[in-house]
PDB file of C-alpha atoms in Angstrom:
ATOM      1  CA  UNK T 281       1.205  33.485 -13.745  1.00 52.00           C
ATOM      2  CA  UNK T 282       2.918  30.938 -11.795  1.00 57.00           C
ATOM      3  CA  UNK T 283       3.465  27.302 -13.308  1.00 62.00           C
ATOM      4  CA  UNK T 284       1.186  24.325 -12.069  1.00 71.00           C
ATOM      5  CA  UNK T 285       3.834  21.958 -12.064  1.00 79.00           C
ATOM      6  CA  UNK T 286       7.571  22.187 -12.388  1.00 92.00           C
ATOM      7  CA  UNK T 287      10.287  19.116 -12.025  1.00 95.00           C
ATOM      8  CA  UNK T 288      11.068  20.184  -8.570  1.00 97.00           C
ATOM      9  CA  UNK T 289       7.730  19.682  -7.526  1.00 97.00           C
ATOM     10  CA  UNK T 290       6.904  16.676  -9.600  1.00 97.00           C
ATOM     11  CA  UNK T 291       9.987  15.471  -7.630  1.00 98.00           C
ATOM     12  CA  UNK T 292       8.907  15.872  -4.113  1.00 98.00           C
ATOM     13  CA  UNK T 293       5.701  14.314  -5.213  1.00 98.00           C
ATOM     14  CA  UNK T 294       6.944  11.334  -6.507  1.00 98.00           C
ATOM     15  CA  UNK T 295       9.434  11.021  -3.130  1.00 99.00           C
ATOM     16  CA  UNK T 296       5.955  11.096  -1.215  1.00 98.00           C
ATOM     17  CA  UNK T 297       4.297   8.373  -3.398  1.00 98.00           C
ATOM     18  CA  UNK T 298       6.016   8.349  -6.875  1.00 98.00           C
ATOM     19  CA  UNK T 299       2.805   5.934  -8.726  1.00 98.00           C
ATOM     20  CA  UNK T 300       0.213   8.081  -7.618  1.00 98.00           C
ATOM     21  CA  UNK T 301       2.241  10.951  -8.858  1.00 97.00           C
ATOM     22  CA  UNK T 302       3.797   9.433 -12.356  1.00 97.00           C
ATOM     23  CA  UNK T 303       0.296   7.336 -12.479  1.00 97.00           C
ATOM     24  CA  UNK T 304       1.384   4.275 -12.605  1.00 97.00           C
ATOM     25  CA  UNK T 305       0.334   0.976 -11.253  1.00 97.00           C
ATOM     26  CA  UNK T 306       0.612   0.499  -7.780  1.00 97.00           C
ATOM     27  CA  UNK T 307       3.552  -1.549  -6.476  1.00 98.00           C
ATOM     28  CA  UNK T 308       2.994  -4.906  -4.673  1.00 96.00           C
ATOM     29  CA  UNK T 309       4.542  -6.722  -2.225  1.00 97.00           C
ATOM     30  CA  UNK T 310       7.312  -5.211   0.234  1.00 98.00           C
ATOM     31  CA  UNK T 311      10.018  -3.218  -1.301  1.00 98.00           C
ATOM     32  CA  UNK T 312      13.353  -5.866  -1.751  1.00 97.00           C
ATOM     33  CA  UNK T 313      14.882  -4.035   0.588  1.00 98.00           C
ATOM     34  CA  UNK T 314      12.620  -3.437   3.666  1.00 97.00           C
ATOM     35  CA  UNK T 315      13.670  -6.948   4.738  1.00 96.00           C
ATOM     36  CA  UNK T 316      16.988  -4.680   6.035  1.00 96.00           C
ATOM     37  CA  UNK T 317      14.850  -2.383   8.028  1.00 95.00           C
ATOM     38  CA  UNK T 318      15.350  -1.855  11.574  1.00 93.00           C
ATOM     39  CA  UNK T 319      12.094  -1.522  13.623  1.00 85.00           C
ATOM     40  CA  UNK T 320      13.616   0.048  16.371  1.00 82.00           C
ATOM     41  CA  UNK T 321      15.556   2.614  14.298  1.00 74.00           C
ATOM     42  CA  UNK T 322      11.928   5.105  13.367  1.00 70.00           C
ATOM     43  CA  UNK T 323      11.755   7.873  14.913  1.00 63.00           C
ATOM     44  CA  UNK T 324       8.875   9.829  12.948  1.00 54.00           C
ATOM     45  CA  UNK T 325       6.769   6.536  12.232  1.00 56.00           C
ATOM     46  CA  UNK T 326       4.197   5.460  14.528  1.00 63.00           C
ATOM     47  CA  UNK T 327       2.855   2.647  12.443  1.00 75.00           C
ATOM     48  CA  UNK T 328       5.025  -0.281  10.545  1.00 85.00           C
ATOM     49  CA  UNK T 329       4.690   0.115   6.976  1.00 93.00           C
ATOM     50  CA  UNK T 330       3.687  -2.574   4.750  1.00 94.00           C
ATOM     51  CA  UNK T 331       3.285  -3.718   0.983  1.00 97.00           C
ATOM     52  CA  UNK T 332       3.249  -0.840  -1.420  1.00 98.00           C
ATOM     53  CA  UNK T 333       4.375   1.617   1.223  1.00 97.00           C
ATOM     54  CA  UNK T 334       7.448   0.396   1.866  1.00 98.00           C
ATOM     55  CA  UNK T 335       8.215   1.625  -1.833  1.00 98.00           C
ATOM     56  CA  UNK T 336       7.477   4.990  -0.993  1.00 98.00           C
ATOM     57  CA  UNK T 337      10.793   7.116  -1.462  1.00 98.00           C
ATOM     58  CA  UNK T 338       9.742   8.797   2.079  1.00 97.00           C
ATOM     59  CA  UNK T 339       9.125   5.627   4.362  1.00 96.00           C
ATOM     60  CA  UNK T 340      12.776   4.415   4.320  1.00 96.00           C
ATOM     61  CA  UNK T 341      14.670   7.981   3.574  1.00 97.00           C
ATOM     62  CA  UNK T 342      12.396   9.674   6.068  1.00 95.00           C
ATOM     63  CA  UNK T 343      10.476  13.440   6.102  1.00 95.00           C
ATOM     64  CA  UNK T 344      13.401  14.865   7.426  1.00 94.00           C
ATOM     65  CA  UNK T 345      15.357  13.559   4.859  1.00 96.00           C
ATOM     66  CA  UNK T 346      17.573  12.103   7.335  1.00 94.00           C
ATOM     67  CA  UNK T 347      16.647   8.661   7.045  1.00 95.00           C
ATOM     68  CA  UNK T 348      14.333   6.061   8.767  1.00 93.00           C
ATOM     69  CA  UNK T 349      14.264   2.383  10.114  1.00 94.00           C
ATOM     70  CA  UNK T 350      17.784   2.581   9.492  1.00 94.00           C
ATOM     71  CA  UNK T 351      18.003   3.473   6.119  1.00 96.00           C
ATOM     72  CA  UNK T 352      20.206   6.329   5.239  1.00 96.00           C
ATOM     73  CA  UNK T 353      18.695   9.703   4.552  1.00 96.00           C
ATOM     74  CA  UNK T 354      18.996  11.351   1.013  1.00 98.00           C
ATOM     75  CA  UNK T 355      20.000  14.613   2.449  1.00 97.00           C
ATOM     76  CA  UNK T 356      23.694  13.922   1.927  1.00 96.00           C
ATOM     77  CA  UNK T 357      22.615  12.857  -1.909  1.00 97.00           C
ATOM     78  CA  UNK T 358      22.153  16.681  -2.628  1.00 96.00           C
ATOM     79  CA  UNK T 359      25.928  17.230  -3.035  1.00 96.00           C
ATOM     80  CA  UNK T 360      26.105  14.562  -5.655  1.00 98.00           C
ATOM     81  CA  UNK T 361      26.469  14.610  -9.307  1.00 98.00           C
ATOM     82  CA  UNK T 362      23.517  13.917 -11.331  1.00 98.00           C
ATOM     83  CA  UNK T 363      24.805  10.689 -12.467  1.00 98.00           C
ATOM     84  CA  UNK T 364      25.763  10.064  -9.011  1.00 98.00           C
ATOM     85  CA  UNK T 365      21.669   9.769  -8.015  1.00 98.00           C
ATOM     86  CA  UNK T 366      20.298   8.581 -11.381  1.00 99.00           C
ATOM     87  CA  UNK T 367      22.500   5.512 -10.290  1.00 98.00           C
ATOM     88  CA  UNK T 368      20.964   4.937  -7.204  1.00 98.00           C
ATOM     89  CA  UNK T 369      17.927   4.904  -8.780  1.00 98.00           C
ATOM     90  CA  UNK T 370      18.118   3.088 -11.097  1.00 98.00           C
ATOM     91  CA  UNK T 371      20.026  -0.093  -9.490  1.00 98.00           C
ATOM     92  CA  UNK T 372      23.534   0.915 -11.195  1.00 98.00           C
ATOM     93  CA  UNK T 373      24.286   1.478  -7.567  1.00 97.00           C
ATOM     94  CA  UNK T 374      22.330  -1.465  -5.408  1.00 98.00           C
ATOM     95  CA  UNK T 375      20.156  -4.022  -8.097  1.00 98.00           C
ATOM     96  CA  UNK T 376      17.301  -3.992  -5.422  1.00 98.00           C
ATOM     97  CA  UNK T 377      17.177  -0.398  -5.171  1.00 98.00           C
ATOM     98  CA  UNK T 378      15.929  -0.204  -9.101  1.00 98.00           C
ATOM     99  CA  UNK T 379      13.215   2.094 -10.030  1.00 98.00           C
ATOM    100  CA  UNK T 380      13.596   2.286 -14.051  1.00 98.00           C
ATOM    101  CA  UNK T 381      11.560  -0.749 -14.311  1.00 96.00           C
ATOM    102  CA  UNK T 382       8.292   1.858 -13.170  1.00 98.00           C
ATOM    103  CA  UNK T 383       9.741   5.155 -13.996  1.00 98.00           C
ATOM    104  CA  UNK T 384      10.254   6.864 -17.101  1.00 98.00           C
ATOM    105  CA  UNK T 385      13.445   9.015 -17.440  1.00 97.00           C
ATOM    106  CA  UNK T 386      11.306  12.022 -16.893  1.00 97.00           C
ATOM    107  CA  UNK T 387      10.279  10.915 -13.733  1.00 97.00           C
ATOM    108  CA  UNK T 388      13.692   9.727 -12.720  1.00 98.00           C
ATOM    109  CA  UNK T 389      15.469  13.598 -13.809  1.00 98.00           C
ATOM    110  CA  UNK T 390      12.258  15.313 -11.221  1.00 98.00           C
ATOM    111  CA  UNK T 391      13.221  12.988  -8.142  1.00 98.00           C
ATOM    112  CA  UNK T 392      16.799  13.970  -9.068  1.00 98.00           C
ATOM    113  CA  UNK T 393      15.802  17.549  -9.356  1.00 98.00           C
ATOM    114  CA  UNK T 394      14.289  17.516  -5.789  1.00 98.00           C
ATOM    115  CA  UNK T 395      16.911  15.489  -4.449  1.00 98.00           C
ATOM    116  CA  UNK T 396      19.734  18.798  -5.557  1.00 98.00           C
ATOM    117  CA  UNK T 397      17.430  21.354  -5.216  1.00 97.00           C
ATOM    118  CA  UNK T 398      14.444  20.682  -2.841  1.00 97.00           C
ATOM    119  CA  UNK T 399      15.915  19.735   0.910  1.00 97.00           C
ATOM    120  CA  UNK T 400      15.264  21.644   3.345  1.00 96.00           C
ATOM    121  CA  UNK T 401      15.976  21.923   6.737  1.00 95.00           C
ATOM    122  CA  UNK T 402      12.930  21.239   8.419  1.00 95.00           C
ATOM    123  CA  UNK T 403      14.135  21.375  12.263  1.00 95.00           C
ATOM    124  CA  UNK T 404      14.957  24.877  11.335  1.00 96.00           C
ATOM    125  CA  UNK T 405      10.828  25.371  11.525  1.00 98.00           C
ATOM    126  CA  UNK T 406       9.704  22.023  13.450  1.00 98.00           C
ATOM    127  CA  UNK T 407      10.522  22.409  17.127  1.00 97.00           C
ATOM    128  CA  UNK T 408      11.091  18.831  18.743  1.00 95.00           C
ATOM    129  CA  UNK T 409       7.729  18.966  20.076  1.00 96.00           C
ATOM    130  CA  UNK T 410       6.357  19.487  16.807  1.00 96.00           C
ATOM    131  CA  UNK T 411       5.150  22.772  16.839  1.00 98.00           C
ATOM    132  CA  UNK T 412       6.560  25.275  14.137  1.00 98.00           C
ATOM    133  CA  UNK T 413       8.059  28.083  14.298  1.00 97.00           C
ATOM    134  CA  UNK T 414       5.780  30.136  11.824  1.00 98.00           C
ATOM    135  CA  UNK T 415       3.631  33.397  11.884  1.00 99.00           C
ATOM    136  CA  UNK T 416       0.113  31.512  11.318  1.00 99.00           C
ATOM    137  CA  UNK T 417      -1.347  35.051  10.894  1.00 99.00           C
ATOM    138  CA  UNK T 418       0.144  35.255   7.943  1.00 99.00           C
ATOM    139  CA  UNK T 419      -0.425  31.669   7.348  1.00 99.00           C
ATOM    140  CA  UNK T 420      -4.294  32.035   8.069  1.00 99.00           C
ATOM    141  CA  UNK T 421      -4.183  34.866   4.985  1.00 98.00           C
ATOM    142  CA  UNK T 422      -2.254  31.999   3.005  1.00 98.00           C
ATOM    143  CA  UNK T 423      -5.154  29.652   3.950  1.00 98.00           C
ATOM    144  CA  UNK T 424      -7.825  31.802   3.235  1.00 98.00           C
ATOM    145  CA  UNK T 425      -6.409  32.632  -0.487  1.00 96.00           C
ATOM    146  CA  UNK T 426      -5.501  29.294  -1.824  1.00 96.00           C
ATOM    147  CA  UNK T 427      -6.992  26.522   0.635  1.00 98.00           C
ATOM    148  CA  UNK T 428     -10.176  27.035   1.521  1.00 98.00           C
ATOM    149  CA  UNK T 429     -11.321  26.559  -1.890  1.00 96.00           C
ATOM    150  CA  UNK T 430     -11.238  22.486  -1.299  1.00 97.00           C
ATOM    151  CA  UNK T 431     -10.720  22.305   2.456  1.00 98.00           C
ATOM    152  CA  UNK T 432     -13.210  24.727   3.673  1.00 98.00           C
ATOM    153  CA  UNK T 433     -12.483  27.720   6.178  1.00 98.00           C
ATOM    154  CA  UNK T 434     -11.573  25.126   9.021  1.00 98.00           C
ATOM    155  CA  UNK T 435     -10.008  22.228   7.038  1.00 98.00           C
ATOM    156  CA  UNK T 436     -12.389  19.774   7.394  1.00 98.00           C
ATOM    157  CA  UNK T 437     -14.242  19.909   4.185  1.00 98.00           C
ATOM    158  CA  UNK T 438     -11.603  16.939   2.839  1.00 97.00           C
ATOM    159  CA  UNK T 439     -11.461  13.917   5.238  1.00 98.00           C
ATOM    160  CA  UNK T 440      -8.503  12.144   3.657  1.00 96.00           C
ATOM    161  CA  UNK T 441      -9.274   8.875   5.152  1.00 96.00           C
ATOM    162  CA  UNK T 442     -12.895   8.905   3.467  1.00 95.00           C
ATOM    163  CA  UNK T 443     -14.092   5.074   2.197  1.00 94.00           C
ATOM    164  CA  UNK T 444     -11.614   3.448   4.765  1.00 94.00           C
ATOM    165  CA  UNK T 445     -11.709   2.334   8.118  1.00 93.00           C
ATOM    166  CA  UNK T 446      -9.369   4.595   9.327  1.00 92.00           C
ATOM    167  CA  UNK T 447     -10.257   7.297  11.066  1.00 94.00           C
ATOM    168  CA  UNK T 448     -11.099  10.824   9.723  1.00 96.00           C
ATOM    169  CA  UNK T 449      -8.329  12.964   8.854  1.00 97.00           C
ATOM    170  CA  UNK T 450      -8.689  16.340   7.845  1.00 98.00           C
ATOM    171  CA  UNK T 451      -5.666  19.094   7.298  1.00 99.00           C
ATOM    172  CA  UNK T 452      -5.829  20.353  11.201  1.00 98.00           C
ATOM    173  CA  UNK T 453      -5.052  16.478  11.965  1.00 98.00           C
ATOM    174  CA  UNK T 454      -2.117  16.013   9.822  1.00 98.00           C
ATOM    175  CA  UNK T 455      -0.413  19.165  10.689  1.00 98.00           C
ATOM    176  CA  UNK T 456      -0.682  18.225  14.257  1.00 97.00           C
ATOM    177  CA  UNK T 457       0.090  14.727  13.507  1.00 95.00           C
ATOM    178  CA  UNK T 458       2.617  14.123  10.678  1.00 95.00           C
ATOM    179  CA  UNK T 459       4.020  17.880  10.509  1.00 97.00           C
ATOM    180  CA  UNK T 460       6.928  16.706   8.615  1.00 96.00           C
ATOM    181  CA  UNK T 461       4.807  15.397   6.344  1.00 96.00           C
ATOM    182  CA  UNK T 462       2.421  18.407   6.422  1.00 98.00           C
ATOM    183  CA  UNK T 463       5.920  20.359   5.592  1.00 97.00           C
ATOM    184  CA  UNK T 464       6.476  18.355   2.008  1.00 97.00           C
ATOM    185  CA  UNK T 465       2.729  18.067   1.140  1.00 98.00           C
ATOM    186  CA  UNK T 466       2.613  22.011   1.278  1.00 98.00           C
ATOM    187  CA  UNK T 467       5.318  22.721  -0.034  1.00 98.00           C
ATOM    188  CA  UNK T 468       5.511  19.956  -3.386  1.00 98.00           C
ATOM    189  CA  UNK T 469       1.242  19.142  -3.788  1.00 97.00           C
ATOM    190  CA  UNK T 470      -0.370  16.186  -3.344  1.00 97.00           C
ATOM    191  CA  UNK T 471       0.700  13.205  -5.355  1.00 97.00           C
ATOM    192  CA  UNK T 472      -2.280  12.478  -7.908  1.00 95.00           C
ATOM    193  CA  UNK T 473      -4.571  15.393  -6.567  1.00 95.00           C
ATOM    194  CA  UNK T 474      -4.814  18.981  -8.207  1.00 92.00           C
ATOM    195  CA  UNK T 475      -3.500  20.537  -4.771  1.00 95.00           C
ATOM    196  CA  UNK T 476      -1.112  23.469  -6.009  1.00 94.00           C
ATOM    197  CA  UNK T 477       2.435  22.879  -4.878  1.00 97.00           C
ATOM    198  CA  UNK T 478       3.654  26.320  -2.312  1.00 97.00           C
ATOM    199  CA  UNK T 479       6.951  26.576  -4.285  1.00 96.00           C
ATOM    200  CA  UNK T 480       5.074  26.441  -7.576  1.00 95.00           C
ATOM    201  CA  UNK T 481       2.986  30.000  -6.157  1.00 95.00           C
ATOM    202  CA  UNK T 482       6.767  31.551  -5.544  1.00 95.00           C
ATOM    203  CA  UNK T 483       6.007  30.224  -1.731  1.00 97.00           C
ATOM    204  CA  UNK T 484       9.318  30.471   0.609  1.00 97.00           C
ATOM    205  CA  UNK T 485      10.341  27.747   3.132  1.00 98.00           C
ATOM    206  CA  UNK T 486       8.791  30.665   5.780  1.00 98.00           C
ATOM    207  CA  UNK T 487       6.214  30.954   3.669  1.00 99.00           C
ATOM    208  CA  UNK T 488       4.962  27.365   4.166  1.00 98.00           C
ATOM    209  CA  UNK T 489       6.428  27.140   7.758  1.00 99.00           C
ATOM    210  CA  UNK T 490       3.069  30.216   8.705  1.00 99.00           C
ATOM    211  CA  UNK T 491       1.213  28.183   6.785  1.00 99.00           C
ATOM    212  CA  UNK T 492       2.170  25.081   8.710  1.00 99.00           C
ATOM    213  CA  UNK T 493       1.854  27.189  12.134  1.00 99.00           C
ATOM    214  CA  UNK T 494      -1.995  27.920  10.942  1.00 99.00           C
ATOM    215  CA  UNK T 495      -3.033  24.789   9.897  1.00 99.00           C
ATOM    216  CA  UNK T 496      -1.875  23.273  12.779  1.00 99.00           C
ATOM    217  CA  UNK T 497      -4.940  25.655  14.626  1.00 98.00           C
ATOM    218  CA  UNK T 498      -7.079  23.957  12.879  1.00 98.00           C
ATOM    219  CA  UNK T 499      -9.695  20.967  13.701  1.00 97.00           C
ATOM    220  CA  UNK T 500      -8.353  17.784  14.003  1.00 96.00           C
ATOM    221  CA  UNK T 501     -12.227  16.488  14.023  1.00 90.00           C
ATOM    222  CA  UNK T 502     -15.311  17.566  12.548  1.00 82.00           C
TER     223      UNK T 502
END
């Protein structure tokens, strides 16, 4: 039997949106730092982030791990010491850059965890165009065994914009969409949600990237 949660995963979770994962209140305002960011420097983001998304570990290191609006990436951080990243984190390194005052030292030792153990390559699988290089026959078994259960045979049974004004998003629309995103989501779970993390079901990075090639079959609309 494979474990529900593990640090790793905990960790990519809470680099996706680390309140919703560690339950905690919601941040507000922008991030102290966002007032460095460089508009002009995104190259996955289509929209400006604002408020409590700025805090989110992803918006300003980026879903390739390589770093957005001008921010640097954390994929470098991997070949650091332990104490090397729990410093960054918790302001030892930059005062404005301090998440201790949200995060338990649990919490802080999983995003560390993910940040030595859980990078990945992702252009290895994500073609420039965004399409992946996956088998998504094997992904559409993958689907049908652990997915369907909440998203329904075509995806669409969860519309993760549901009670806003955004528009509906189901799993077809985010793997055609955001695939980098897709990519960590599969892979780590859903921050706050009981989605099973991939890696936590002894998933491999091809694993998730047929999964990935599948999903991204699937409806965008319902």
């Amino acid at each position: 039997q494979f474990p529900t949660s593990s640090p790793l995963t905990e960790g990519g979770q809470m680099y996706d949106k680390w309140w919703k994962a560690a339950v905690v209140d919601e941040p507000q305002g922008d991030m102290p730092l966002w007032a460095n960011a460089d508009m002009n420097a995104a190259e996955n983001e289509d929209e400006v982030p604002e408020g409590a998304d700025t805090w989110r570990c992803s918006t300003c290191h980026g879903w390739s791990y390589q770093g957005e609006f001008g921010f640097a990436g954390v994929w470098d951080a991997q070949n650091k010491s332990a104490d090397e990243i729990m410093a960054a984190l918790t302001g030892q390194t930059n005062p404005d850059h301090d998440f201790s005052q949200f995060l338990d030292a649990d919490r802080l030792n999983a995003l560390v965890t993910f940040i030595q153990q859980g990078l990945v390559d992702k252009s290895q699988y994500i073609n420039d165009d965004g399409s992946v290089n996956g088998d998504a026959s094997h992904g559409e078994q993958m689907f049908a065994a652990v997915c369907t259960r909440c998203h329904g045979t075509d995806g669409t049974e969860i519309n993760f914009h549901e009670g806003t004004d955004e528009p509906p998003e189901y799993v077809g629309t985010v793997a055609s969409e955001e695939i980098w995103e897709f990519f960590n989501k599969a892979s780590f779970g859903q921050p706050g949600e009981a989605m099973p993390a991939g890696l936590n079901m002894g998933w491999t990075w091809d694993d998730i990237a047929d999964l990935a090639a599948y999903a991204q079959t699937l409806p965008t609309s319902k």
